Structure formats: structure tokens, C-alpha cells
Coordinates of C-alpha atoms and ligand atoms in Angstrom, one line a residue:
X1 CA 33.6 -11.9 20.9
X2 CA 34.6 -8.8 18.9
X3 CA 34.5 -10.9 15.8
X4 CA 31.1 -12.3 16.4
X5 CA 29.8 -8.5 17.0
X6 CA 31.4 -7.3 13.9
X7 CA 29.7 -10.0 11.9
X8 CA 26.4 -9.4 13.6
X9 CA 26.7 -5.5 12.7
X10 CA 27.6 -6.5 9.2
X11 CA 24.5 -8.7 8.9
X12 CA 22.2 -6.2 10.4
X13 CA 23.5 -3.4 8.0
X14 CA 23.0 -5.7 5.1
X15 CA 19.1 -6.5 6.1
X16 CA 18.3 -3.3 7.3
X17 CA 19.1 -1.8 3.9
X18 CA 16.1 -3.9 2.5
X19 CA 14.0 -1.7 4.9
X20 CA 14.6 1.7 3.2
X21 CA 12.1 2.9 0.5
X22 CA 15.0 5.1 -1.0
X23 CA 12.4 7.8 -1.7
X24 CA 14.1 11.1 -2.9
X25 CA 13.8 14.9 -2.1
X26 CA 12.4 14.3 1.4
X27 CA 9.4 12.4 0.0
X28 CA 7.8 10.2 2.5
X29 CA 4.8 8.2 1.1
X30 CA 4.0 5.6 -1.5
X31 CA 0.7 5.4 -3.7
X32 CA -0.7 2.2 -4.7
X33 CA -1.8 2.9 -8.4
X34 CA -4.0 -0.2 -8.5
X35 CA -4.4 -1.7 -12.0
X36 CA -3.4 1.5 -13.7
X37 CA -1.8 1.1 -17.1
X38 CA 2.1 1.8 -17.4
X39 CA 1.4 4.6 -19.8
X40 CA -0.9 6.4 -17.4
X41 CA 1.6 5.8 -14.4
X42 CA 4.4 7.3 -16.4
X43 CA 2.2 10.4 -17.2
X44 CA 1.0 10.6 -13.5
X45 CA 4.6 10.6 -12.1
X46 CA 5.4 13.6 -14.4
X47 CA 2.3 15.7 -14.2
X48 CA 1.2 14.9 -10.5
X49 CA 3.1 12.8 -8.3
X50 CA 6.5 14.4 -8.5
X51 CA 5.1 17.9 -8.2
X52 CA 3.0 16.8 -5.1
X53 CA 5.7 15.2 -3.1
X54 CA 4.8 11.4 -3.7
X55 CA 7.8 9.2 -3.1
X56 CA 6.8 6.2 -5.1
X57 CA 4.4 4.1 -6.7
X58 CA 3.3 0.3 -5.9
X59 CA 2.3 -1.0 -9.3
X60 CA 0.2 -3.9 -10.1
X61 CA 2.0 -7.4 -11.0
X62 CA 3.8 -7.0 -14.4
X63 CA 4.3 -10.7 -14.9
X64 CA 2.3 -12.5 -17.6
X65 CA -1.1 -13.8 -16.0
X66 CA -4.0 -15.6 -16.6
X67 CA -6.9 -14.1 -18.5
X68 CA -10.3 -15.1 -17.2
X69 CA -13.3 -13.9 -19.1
X70 CA -16.5 -15.1 -17.7
X71 CA -18.4 -12.9 -17.7
X72 CA -15.8 -10.0 -17.5
X73 CA -12.1 -9.9 -16.5
X74 CA -11.6 -9.9 -12.6
X75 CA -8.9 -8.0 -10.8
X76 CA -7.5 -11.0 -9.2
X77 CA -6.1 -12.3 -12.7
X78 CA -3.1 -10.3 -11.8
X79 CA -2.4 -12.4 -9.0
X80 CA -2.3 -15.8 -11.0
X81 CA 1.0 -15.7 -13.0
X82 CA 1.7 -18.2 -15.9
X83 CA 5.2 -16.9 -16.5
X84 CA 7.7 -14.0 -16.0
X85 CA 7.4 -12.3 -19.2
X86 CA 6.8 -8.6 -18.5
X87 CA 3.5 -8.5 -20.4
X88 CA 0.5 -7.9 -18.4
X89 CA -3.0 -6.2 -18.5
X90 CA -1.3 -2.9 -17.5
X91 CA 1.2 -3.0 -20.7
X92 CA 4.1 -4.6 -22.2
X93 CA 7.9 -4.7 -21.5
X94 CA 8.5 -1.5 -23.4
X95 CA 5.8 0.3 -21.7
X96 CA 7.0 -0.9 -18.4
X97 CA 10.7 0.4 -19.0
X98 CA 9.3 3.7 -20.3
X99 CA 7.3 4.0 -17.0
X100 CA 10.3 3.3 -14.7
X101 CA 12.5 5.4 -16.7
X102 CA 10.1 8.5 -16.7
X103 CA 9.1 8.2 -13.0
X104 CA 12.7 7.9 -11.9
X105 CA 13.7 10.8 -14.0
X106 CA 11.3 12.9 -11.9
X107 CA 12.5 11.2 -8.7
X108 CA 9.2 8.9 -8.0
X109 CA 10.2 5.3 -7.4
X110 CA 8.5 2.2 -8.7
X111 CA 7.9 -0.8 -6.4
X112 CA 6.7 -4.0 -8.1
X113 CA 4.1 -6.2 -6.6
X114 CA 5.9 -9.5 -6.9
X115 CA 3.9 -13.0 -6.8
X116 CA 6.4 -15.5 -6.2
X117 CA 4.4 -17.8 -4.0
X118 CA 2.4 -19.6 -6.6
X119 CA 1.4 -19.7 -10.3
X120 CA -2.3 -19.7 -11.5
X121 CA -5.0 -21.7 -9.9
X122 CA -5.0 -25.6 -10.4
X123 CA -8.3 -25.0 -12.4
X124 CA -6.7 -22.6 -14.7
X125 CA -6.9 -24.8 -17.8
X126 CA -4.7 -25.1 -20.8
X127 CA -4.1 -23.0 -23.8
X128 CA -3.2 -19.5 -24.4
X129 CA -5.7 -17.5 -22.6
X130 CA -2.8 -15.4 -20.9
X131 CA -2.1 -11.7 -21.1
X132 CA 0.5 -12.2 -23.9
X133 CA -0.9 -15.4 -25.3
X134 CA 1.9 -17.6 -24.1
X135 CA 0.8 -21.3 -23.7
X136 CA 0.7 -23.0 -20.3
X137 CA -1.2 -26.1 -18.8
X138 CA -2.4 -25.6 -15.1
X139 CA -3.5 -29.3 -15.1
X140 CA -0.1 -30.6 -15.9
X141 CA 1.8 -27.7 -13.9
X142 CA 3.5 -26.9 -17.1
X143 CA 4.6 -23.2 -17.6
X144 CA 7.1 -23.3 -20.6
X145 CA 7.9 -19.7 -20.7
X146 CA 9.7 -20.0 -17.3
X147 CA 10.0 -23.0 -17.6
X148 CA 8.3 -24.6 -14.6
X149 CA 7.0 -28.2 -14.6
X150 CA 5.4 -30.5 -12.1
X151 CA 8.4 -31.0 -10.0
X152 CA 8.9 -27.3 -9.3
X153 CA 5.7 -27.4 -7.1
X154 CA 4.9 -28.3 -3.4
X155 CA 2.2 -30.8 -3.8
X156 CA 4.5 -33.7 -2.6
X157 CA 4.8 -31.8 0.8
X158 CA 1.3 -30.9 1.4
X159 CA -0.5 -33.2 3.8
X160 CA -4.2 -32.0 3.4
X161 CA -6.9 -34.2 1.7
X162 CA -7.8 -31.4 -0.5
X163 CA -4.3 -30.1 -1.3
X164 CA -5.4 -26.7 -0.2
X165 CA -4.8 -24.8 3.0
X166 CA -7.4 -26.1 5.4
X167 CA -6.2 -24.8 8.9
X168 CA -4.2 -21.7 9.5
X169 CA -3.2 -23.2 12.9
X170 CA -1.0 -25.7 11.0
X171 CA 2.2 -23.8 9.8
X172 CA 3.2 -26.5 7.3
X173 CA -0.1 -26.4 5.6
X174 CA 0.0 -22.6 5.3
X175 CA 3.2 -22.6 3.6
X176 CA 3.2 -26.0 1.6
X177 CA -0.3 -26.4 0.6
X178 CA -2.3 -24.4 -2.1
X179 CA -3.6 -21.1 -1.1
X180 CA -7.3 -21.1 -2.6
X181 CA -6.0 -23.7 -5.2
X182 CA -3.2 -21.7 -6.5
X183 CA -0.4 -23.9 -7.5
X184 CA 2.3 -23.7 -4.9
X185 CA 5.8 -23.1 -5.9
X186 CA 8.5 -25.0 -4.2
X187 CA 10.9 -22.2 -3.3
X188 CA 13.2 -24.7 -1.6
X189 CA 14.3 -25.8 -5.0
X190 CA 17.3 -24.2 -6.6
X191 CA 15.6 -23.9 -10.0
X192 CA 12.6 -22.0 -8.5
X193 CA 14.9 -19.6 -6.4
X194 CA 17.0 -19.0 -9.4
X195 CA 13.8 -18.5 -11.7
X196 CA 12.2 -16.1 -9.2
X197 CA 15.4 -14.1 -8.5
X198 CA 16.2 -13.6 -12.2
X199 CA 12.5 -12.1 -12.5
X200 CA 13.3 -9.8 -9.8
X201 CA 16.7 -8.9 -10.9
X202 CA 15.5 -8.1 -14.3
X203 CA 13.1 -5.5 -12.8
X204 CA 16.0 -4.2 -10.7
X205 CA 18.2 -3.7 -13.6
X206 CA 15.2 -1.8 -15.2
X207 CA 15.4 0.6 -12.4
X208 CA 12.6 -0.4 -9.9
X209 CA 13.4 0.5 -6.3
X210 CA 11.9 -2.5 -4.7
X211 CA 9.2 -4.8 -4.0
X212 CA 5.9 -5.5 -2.3
X213 CA 5.9 -9.2 -2.0
X214 CA 2.7 -11.0 -2.1
X215 CA 1.4 -13.9 0.2
X216 CA 4.6 -14.0 2.4
X217 CA 2.7 -16.0 5.1
X218 CA 2.5 -18.6 2.6
X219 CA 6.2 -18.9 2.1
X220 CA 9.1 -20.1 4.6
X221 CA 11.1 -16.9 5.6
X222 CA 14.5 -19.1 5.0
X223 CA 13.3 -19.7 1.3
X224 CA 12.4 -16.1 0.7
X225 CA 15.9 -15.1 2.3
X226 CA 17.6 -17.5 -0.2
X227 CA 15.7 -15.6 -3.1
X228 CA 16.3 -12.0 -1.7
X229 CA 20.1 -12.7 -1.1
X230 CA 20.5 -13.1 -5.0
X231 CA 18.9 -9.8 -5.7
X232 CA 21.2 -7.4 -7.4
X233 CA 21.9 -3.8 -5.9
X234 CA 19.6 -0.8 -7.3
X235 CA 20.5 0.3 -10.7
X236 CA 23.2 3.1 -10.1
X237 CA 21.8 5.3 -12.8
X238 CA 19.2 6.4 -10.3
X239 CA 20.4 5.1 -6.9
X240 CA 23.5 5.3 -4.8
X241 CA 25.9 2.5 -5.2
X242 CA 25.3 -0.5 -2.8
X243 CA 21.6 0.4 -2.2
X244 CA 19.6 -2.8 -1.6
X245 CA 15.9 -3.1 -2.8
X246 CA 13.3 -2.2 -0.6
X247 CA 11.2 -5.0 0.4
X248 CA 7.8 -4.9 2.0
X249 CA 6.1 -8.0 2.8
X250 CA 2.3 -8.9 2.7
X251 CA 1.9 -11.0 6.0
X252 CA -1.7 -10.5 7.3
X253 CA -1.2 -10.9 11.1
X254 CA -4.1 -9.7 13.3
X255 CA -2.9 -12.0 16.0
X256 CA -4.2 -15.3 16.9
X257 CA -2.4 -17.3 14.3
X258 CA 1.1 -19.3 14.8
X259 CA 2.7 -17.4 11.8
X260 CA 3.5 -13.9 13.1
X261 CA 4.9 -10.8 11.3
X262 CA 8.1 -10.7 13.4
X263 CA 9.4 -13.9 11.5
X264 CA 9.8 -11.7 8.4
X265 CA 11.3 -8.5 10.0
X266 CA 15.0 -9.5 9.0
X267 CA 14.2 -9.6 5.3
X268 CA 12.4 -6.2 5.0
X269 CA 9.4 -4.2 6.2
X270 CA 5.9 -6.0 6.7
X271 CA 2.4 -4.7 6.1
X272 CA 0.8 -3.8 9.5
X273 CA -2.8 -4.9 9.1
X274 CA -3.6 -4.3 12.6
X275 CA -3.4 -0.5 11.7
X276 CA -6.2 -0.1 9.4
X277 CA -8.5 -2.5 11.2
X278 CA -8.1 -0.7 14.5
X279 CA -8.3 3.0 12.9
X280 CA -11.4 2.1 11.1
X281 CA -13.0 1.0 14.6
X282 CA -11.7 4.3 16.1
X283 CA -13.1 6.6 13.2
X284 CA -16.3 4.8 13.2
X285 CA -16.5 4.9 17.0
X286 CA -17.3 1.0 17.1
X287 CA -17.1 -1.0 20.4
X288 CA -16.7 2.2 22.4
X289 CA -13.5 3.3 20.7
X290 CA -12.5 6.9 20.6
X291 CA -9.9 9.3 19.1
X292 CA -8.4 10.0 22.5
X293 CA -7.1 6.6 22.7
X294 CA -4.9 7.5 19.9
X295 CA -2.5 9.0 22.4
X296 CA -0.1 6.2 22.3
X297 CA -0.9 5.0 18.8
X298 CA 1.8 2.9 17.0
X299 CA 3.8 0.5 19.1
X300 CA 2.0 1.4 22.1
X301 CA -1.1 -0.4 20.7
X302 CA 1.0 -3.6 20.0
X303 CA 1.9 -2.8 16.6
X304 CA 5.3 -4.0 15.1
X305 CA 8.3 -1.9 15.6
X306 CA 8.0 1.5 13.8
X307 CA 11.1 0.6 11.6
X308 CA 9.5 -2.5 10.2
X309 CA 6.1 -1.2 9.4
X310 CA 4.3 -0.3 6.2
X311 CA 1.0 1.3 7.1
X312 CA -2.3 1.9 5.2
X313 CA -5.8 2.7 6.0
X314 CA -7.1 0.2 3.3
X315 CA -5.5 -1.9 0.7
X316 CA -6.9 -3.5 -2.7
X317 CA -8.0 -6.6 -0.7
X318 CA -9.7 -5.3 2.3
X319 CA -11.3 -2.3 0.6
X320 CA -13.7 -5.1 -1.0
X321 CA -13.8 -7.5 2.1
X322 CA -10.9 -9.7 1.1
X323 CA -8.0 -10.1 3.4
X324 CA -8.2 -8.6 6.8
X325 CA -10.2 -6.1 8.9
X326 CA -13.7 -6.8 7.8
X327 CA -16.5 -4.1 7.7
X328 CA -14.3 -1.8 10.0
X329 CA -12.1 -0.8 7.2
X330 CA -12.9 2.6 5.9
X331 CA -12.5 3.2 2.2
X332 CA -13.4 5.8 -0.4
X333 CA -16.9 4.6 -0.2
X334 CA -16.9 6.2 3.4
X335 CA -15.4 9.5 2.1
X336 CA -15.7 11.7 5.1
X337 CA -14.3 9.2 7.5
X338 CA -11.8 8.1 5.1
X339 CA -10.2 11.5 4.7
X340 CA -10.1 11.7 8.5
X341 CA -8.4 8.5 9.0
X342 CA -5.9 9.4 6.2
X343 CA -5.0 12.7 7.9
X344 CA -4.3 10.8 11.0
X345 CA -2.1 8.3 9.3
X346 CA -0.3 11.0 7.3
X347 CA 0.3 13.2 10.3
X348 CA 1.5 10.5 12.8
X349 CA 5.2 9.4 12.6
X350 CA 4.6 5.7 12.7
X351 CA 5.5 3.7 9.7
X352 CA 6.0 4.1 6.1
X353 CA 2.7 5.3 4.5
X354 CA 1.1 3.7 1.7
X355 CA -1.9 5.7 -0.1
X356 CA -4.6 3.6 -1.8
X357 CA -5.8 4.7 -5.3
X358 CA -8.9 2.7 -6.4
X359 CA -11.3 2.1 -9.2
X360 CA -14.9 2.2 -8.5
X361 CA -16.9 -1.0 -9.1
X362 CA -20.5 -1.8 -8.6
X363 CA -20.5 -2.7 -5.0
X364 CA -23.4 -5.0 -4.0
X365 CA -23.4 -6.1 -0.4
X366 CA -25.5 -9.1 0.6
X367 CA -25.4 -10.2 4.2
X368 CA -22.3 -8.5 4.7
X369 CA -20.6 -9.9 1.5
X370 CA -20.0 -7.8 -1.6
X371 CA -21.2 -10.0 -4.6
X372 CA -19.1 -8.0 -7.0
X373 CA -15.7 -8.0 -5.0
X374 CA -14.2 -9.7 -8.2
X375 CA -14.7 -6.8 -10.5
X376 CA -11.8 -5.6 -12.4
X377 CA -10.6 -2.0 -13.5
X378 CA -12.7 0.2 -15.9
X379 CA -12.4 -1.5 -19.2
X380 CA -13.4 -1.6 -22.7
X381 CA -15.8 -4.3 -23.9
X382 CA -12.9 -6.2 -25.5
X383 CA -11.5 -6.4 -21.9
X384 CA -8.6 -4.0 -22.2
X385 CA -8.1 -1.6 -19.3
X386 CA -9.3 2.0 -19.9
X387 CA -6.9 5.0 -19.7
X388 CA -7.1 7.5 -16.8
X389 CA -8.7 10.5 -18.1
X390 CA -8.1 13.7 -16.0
X391 CA -11.0 16.2 -15.7
X392 CA -10.6 20.0 -15.9
X393 CA -11.0 20.0 -12.0
X394 CA -8.0 17.7 -11.5
X395 CA -10.2 14.7 -10.5
X396 CA -10.1 11.5 -12.7
X397 CA -12.8 10.2 -14.9
X398 CA -14.2 6.8 -16.2
X399 CA -14.6 5.1 -12.8
X400 CA -10.9 5.8 -11.5
X401 CA -11.4 7.2 -7.9
X402 CA -7.9 8.8 -7.6
X403 CA -8.1 9.2 -3.8
X404 CA -4.5 10.4 -4.2
X405 CA -5.6 13.5 -5.9
X406 CA -8.2 14.4 -3.3
X407 CA -7.2 17.9 -1.9
X408 CA -7.3 16.6 1.8
X409 CA -5.3 13.6 1.2
X410 CA -2.7 15.2 -1.2
X411 CA -2.1 18.1 1.3
X412 CA -1.5 15.6 4.1
X413 CA 1.0 13.6 1.9
X414 CA 2.9 17.1 1.5
X415 CA 2.4 17.8 5.4
X416 CA 4.1 14.4 6.1
X417 CA 7.1 15.6 4.0
X418 CA 7.2 18.9 5.7
X419 CA 7.1 17.4 9.4
X420 CA 9.5 14.3 8.5
X421 CA 11.9 13.7 11.3
X422 CA 10.1 15.8 13.8
X423 CA 8.8 14.3 17.0
X424 CA 5.1 13.6 18.0
X425 CA 4.3 16.6 20.3
X426 CA 1.7 18.9 21.9
X427 CA -1.0 16.2 22.4
X428 CA -4.4 17.3 23.4
X429 CA -7.8 15.5 23.7
X430 CA -11.0 16.2 25.3
X431 CA -11.3 12.5 26.6
X432 CA -13.7 11.8 23.8
X433 CA -13.3 12.4 20.0
X434 CA -11.6 15.6 19.8
X435 CA -7.8 15.4 19.6
X436 CA -4.9 17.4 18.4
X437 CA -1.2 17.0 18.0
X438 CA 1.7 18.3 16.2
X439 CA 5.1 17.3 14.8
X440 CA 7.6 19.5 16.7
X441 CA 7.5 23.1 15.3
X442 CA 6.6 22.2 11.7
X443 CA 3.0 21.0 11.8
X444 CA -0.3 20.5 13.7
X445 CA -3.4 18.6 13.2
X446 CA -6.8 19.2 15.0
X447 CA -9.9 16.8 14.5
X448 CA -13.5 16.9 15.8
X449 CA -15.3 13.4 15.5
X450 CA -17.6 14.2 18.3
X451 CA -21.3 15.0 17.9
X452 CA -20.8 18.7 19.1
X453 CA -18.6 21.7 18.1
X454 CA -14.9 22.0 18.8
X455 CA -14.1 25.5 20.2
X456 CA -10.7 25.5 22.0
X457 CA -7.4 27.3 22.1
X458 CA -4.4 25.0 21.8
X459 CA -0.6 24.8 21.9
X460 CA 0.5 24.2 18.3
X461 CA 4.2 24.4 18.7
X462 CA 4.5 26.6 15.7
X463 CA 6.1 30.0 15.3
X464 CA 3.8 32.9 15.2
X465 CA 2.0 33.8 12.2
X466 CA -1.1 33.2 9.9
X467 CA -1.4 29.9 8.5
X468 CA -3.5 28.3 5.7
X469 CA -5.7 25.2 6.6
X470 CA -4.6 22.7 4.0
X471 CA -7.9 20.7 4.5
X472 CA -10.4 23.4 3.6
X473 CA -8.2 24.7 0.9
X474 CA -4.7 25.5 -0.5
X475 CA -2.0 28.0 0.0
X476 CA -1.7 29.5 -3.5
X477 CA 1.1 32.1 -4.0
X478 CA 0.4 33.9 -0.7
X479 CA -3.4 33.6 -0.6
X480 CA -5.3 30.9 1.3
X481 CA -8.4 29.7 -0.4
X482 CA -9.4 28.0 2.9
X483 CA -9.6 28.8 6.6
X484 CA -6.9 30.6 8.2
X485 CA -5.3 30.1 11.5
X486 CA -3.5 32.8 13.6
X487 CA -0.8 31.4 15.7
X488 CA 0.4 33.8 18.7
X489 CA 3.9 34.4 19.9
X490 CA 3.2 31.8 22.6
X491 CA 2.5 29.1 19.9
X492 CA -1.3 29.1 20.9
X493 CA -4.1 29.3 18.3
X494 CA -7.8 29.2 18.6
X495 CA -9.7 26.4 16.7
X496 CA -13.3 26.2 15.9
X497 CA -14.6 23.0 14.0
X498 CA -18.2 22.2 13.5
X499 CA -19.1 18.5 13.9
X500 CA -21.2 19.4 10.7
X501 CA -18.4 20.5 8.8
X502 CA -17.7 18.5 5.6
X503 CA -14.3 17.7 6.8
X504 CA -14.2 18.0 10.6
X505 CA -10.6 18.7 11.0
X506 CA -7.6 21.1 10.2
X507 CA -4.2 20.9 9.3
X508 CA -1.5 23.7 9.3
X509 CA 2.4 23.3 8.7
X510 CA 5.5 25.4 8.1
X511 CA 5.0 25.6 4.4
X512 CA 1.2 26.7 4.6
X513 CA 2.4 29.9 6.6
X514 CA 1.2 33.1 4.8
X515 CA 3.9 35.8 4.7
Ligands
NAG601 C1 -9.9 -2.8 -27.3 O1 -10.7 -1.6 -27.4 C2 -10.0 -0.3 -27.3 C3 -11.1 0.8 -27.4 O2 -11.9 0.6 -28.6 C4 -8.8 -0.2 -28.2 O3 -8.3 1.2 -28.0 C5 -7.9 -1.3 -27.9 O4 -6.7 -1.2 -28.9 C6 -8.6 -2.6 -28.0 N1 -7.4 -3.5 -27.4 C7 -7.4 -4.7 -28.1 C8 -6.5 -5.8 -27.5 O5 -8.0 -5.1 -29.1
NAG602 C1 -14.9 17.3 24.8 O1 -15.8 16.3 25.3 C2 -16.3 16.9 26.5 C3 -17.1 15.4 27.0 O2 -16.2 14.4 27.1 C4 -17.2 17.9 26.4 O3 -17.7 18.2 27.8 C5 -16.3 19.1 25.9 O4 -17.1 20.3 25.5 C6 -15.6 18.7 24.6 N1 -14.9 19.8 24.1 C7 -13.7 20.2 24.8 C8 -13.2 21.4 24.1 O5 -13.4 20.0 25.8

């Protein structure tokens, strides 16, 4: 009995380790710099992410991938590997190492988007149209740089007529057949396990802190465990000895399918897609949803356990209608609601938070579907990705949206760091769309999403003083460029928020207090 318990505790310790993002200096959020070049990410870590308290970056897949050029290169080519050479649209291996080193040196972690479920599409053709010019033959399932050959794929196991997944109600199809024609790797095979683990270990040794693992619903958890158990510990040049890589798994589980997120909890964290879908409905006030319903937000809404969740308002798929959540998802295109949803997420204690940083594309919605949902990042006519230029006002140019630099979002990332570990507290609502809550005695957020003004005195839980609202401005030296809030000796403060305000919410925290 005692022995059993000991083994259980040991196993728990081992697996739980893959749930920690290993962020440093009290930083709590990750930003996805979607399609950014390695050289730009390295610069961004040094000039912006570290000084503003971002804990890590999710990067686009660094593996060699197919190049599609009719008529322009789509973003999804990165999700069609042809091998594990570290040579992608974002840069080569030397640039990747330089980025990892420079980001680690300023305490910003790198998390790699790992595509190990599949290789390129079965119609990917034959030749050298890959990001480094390596040869492959999709028809023959021949990927010599790994190498993989026809026997390394699942086709023998798949029982559908088309070879593709036809029903998400059949677990075997979802995991053994091709996802939209992508050649499905046989992760039960020793060779495939060894090659995928080698790929991840090379990146771990280079200094990455973990992985966002793509398409996990389409892999058997037991196969994934066999791969992850071979992962090295993190590089001790930057991380404590014995640190396991952070794993967060893309599993789209909105309920109603046989495969559920919980099957993956033992391996690492899981993306909670219900979060952004429900939050989008709430801030849009669709289906009778109200902000006041957020009182028991998190596990109280049937979301996965707090210590298993990675949460986000939108991701690179569902911001363009792919994946999950449909039209309810709020994105930078709905900037006023987006900032409000981001503030809610970043102030609330639930989950590890991921901030999306996008590029603009020519959105063209016809009958609810974006005709240009495939469009790749800002690029030159030769197809190479453009650098991210920084404007004098700190915004980004050339079609890079840089939501992570928006004052309201950046300041709420800092808010989350300041209130880290503090309890959800001092909830108030008007039974409609005016709400407020705090985090112990460290921070307080007030939102007015009703169609009338908010004018109310609330208990903030904060010590007496004058605080700078970090939504309408910044605290600079000891001056506030935005609204100010007076908190009395009893912790109470008067708030007025017009429903017409550009940003109808306010946030104050311990470090926005003026002397
Ligand atoms: C593509 O064009 C850009 C801008 O002219 C240039 O900087 C870059 O080197 C070119 N890339 C390739 C692969 O030719
Ligand atoms: C909140 O909403 C109610 C209606 O539900 C409204 O009467 C009230 O003025 C609003 N504001 C406050 C501070 O209660």
C-alpha cells in the first residue's frame, strides 16, 4: 500500500512537471508571435517582451515545410512538414539558435509549435518546393531528410473509404486516418517515436522551454506519452536541473465528441477552447449572455481544471474561422470588445494565459466564411516574410497587428504579474453587464458593457491612495497619463465609466499607485 502510494506520487510529480511553463521573474503570460521571423522575435524579446513582463513566446513551427505558391504563400504551409531540418519561412537554424539564446538571456522563454501528427498533404507533390529546398515525394510518402518512408504512416490502419477522417464520432478514424489529407504518421512505431523525439530533443538542447503540440486529438495519448517520456530535461544553462519541458496540447473539445481534453491531462496542459468561445458570446451579449454570469468563471463553467488549462481569447485558427468557436470569437478586428475580453482574461486567475499577436489580411466574408482565410503573413513579392518594423509611437507597421503592444493589453499582462497568486475577490455586479472584481489587495478591474453609464462606489480591497488607471494611460515616473482613482482608507473607490468610452473599463494595481 505504502509502496503503491509512493509510486503514484512519483508518477504524479513527473507528469505534473510538464504542466509548468517555467516562466521567470514572476512573469505569467505567453505571447504567440504568429509567423514572425526569428530575427524579429529575438529583437522583440530584448526591446519589448522582457521590459514589459511577458514570460514567453510561442513561435510558428521551425521545421522544414512545404512551400505553396499558387497564387501566394498561405500561413498553413508551416503545418505541412517535409522534415525536421530547422529551416522554415521564419529563418534558418542559426537564426533560430540566436533567437533562443537572446530571448533566454533576457528571461523570455521560447515554446515551439511542434507538428508531429502528420507530414504534408497527400497531394503535396514531388520535388524541392520546401522551405530549404530539400527533396520529398508526398505521393510515395518519401521524406528522405528524416527519413520517413511509406511504412511510417497509418494508412493501413485507417478504415474509411477516402483515407481521411470522415466522422469525429469514431475515435479510430480521428486518430488513424488523415486529417484533411495530411499524411498521418504512425506514432506507434519505434522509428517514428525516435525521430519525433530527436526533433524535440534537438530543440530542448538548443534552449527552448517547451512545446505547443499541434493536432493532439488526432494522436493516441499513449503514443504521445512514449515520445514525451524520451524528452530531455531543459537546458541547465537557463533552467533549473531536472526541469521538464512545458507541454501544452492543442485539443479542440467544445463538448459533444467522444475524444475529450481530460485524456491528455497526464501529459501536460491542454488548450481550453471553451474559454474564448464562451467569452466571445458574453462580451457580444449574444444568446442572452451577460458579464454578471462571470461570477463563477472558470471551472464553475465546466472548463477543465485550472492547473491543466491554457487559455486565450482567440488563436491563429479561430481568428480566421478555422478550428472552433465560429463567429462568436472576438479578435483584433473587433478591437473594442477584444480589449475588454483580454482584460477579463488577464485579470482572472484561471489558467495559463496566451496573448495572440496577428498579421492583418484582406478579410472577405461571404455567407459567414472568410474567402481569404488562407492568406499568409506580410511578404515580399518573392514570397519571403517581411520584417516587423516598429513605428515611433511603438505600434508595428507593414500589416503586423502587434496586439501584445496595445497599451490596454500590455498593461493587463503587467497587472496579471502584479496580482499573481492573489485570490479572486470583491466581486460586484449589477445583474447585467457592469461588473468588478479584484485580486486580493493587489489589483482591481471594473467593466461597463451595458448601454448606460456606470457610476458606483465599490470596495476594491486595495490600500488607500491615488492610483493610475492603466487602461486609459500609463504611470510614468510618478505621473499618470490617464484617469486617476482615489481609494479611501476603507478600500472603497468611486468609479464612473461612460458606456460611450473608447475603452469602457478601468484597472488599477499595486504598482500603478502614485506616491
Ligand atoms: C526577397 O526579397 C526581399 C526584398 O527585396 C529580399 O530582402 C530577400 O533577400 C529576398 N529573398 C529571397 C529568398 O530571394
Ligand atoms: C446596473 O443595471 C441595472 C439594471 O439591471 C440598472 O438599473 C443600474 O442602474 C445599473 N448600474 C448600477 C450601478 O447598478
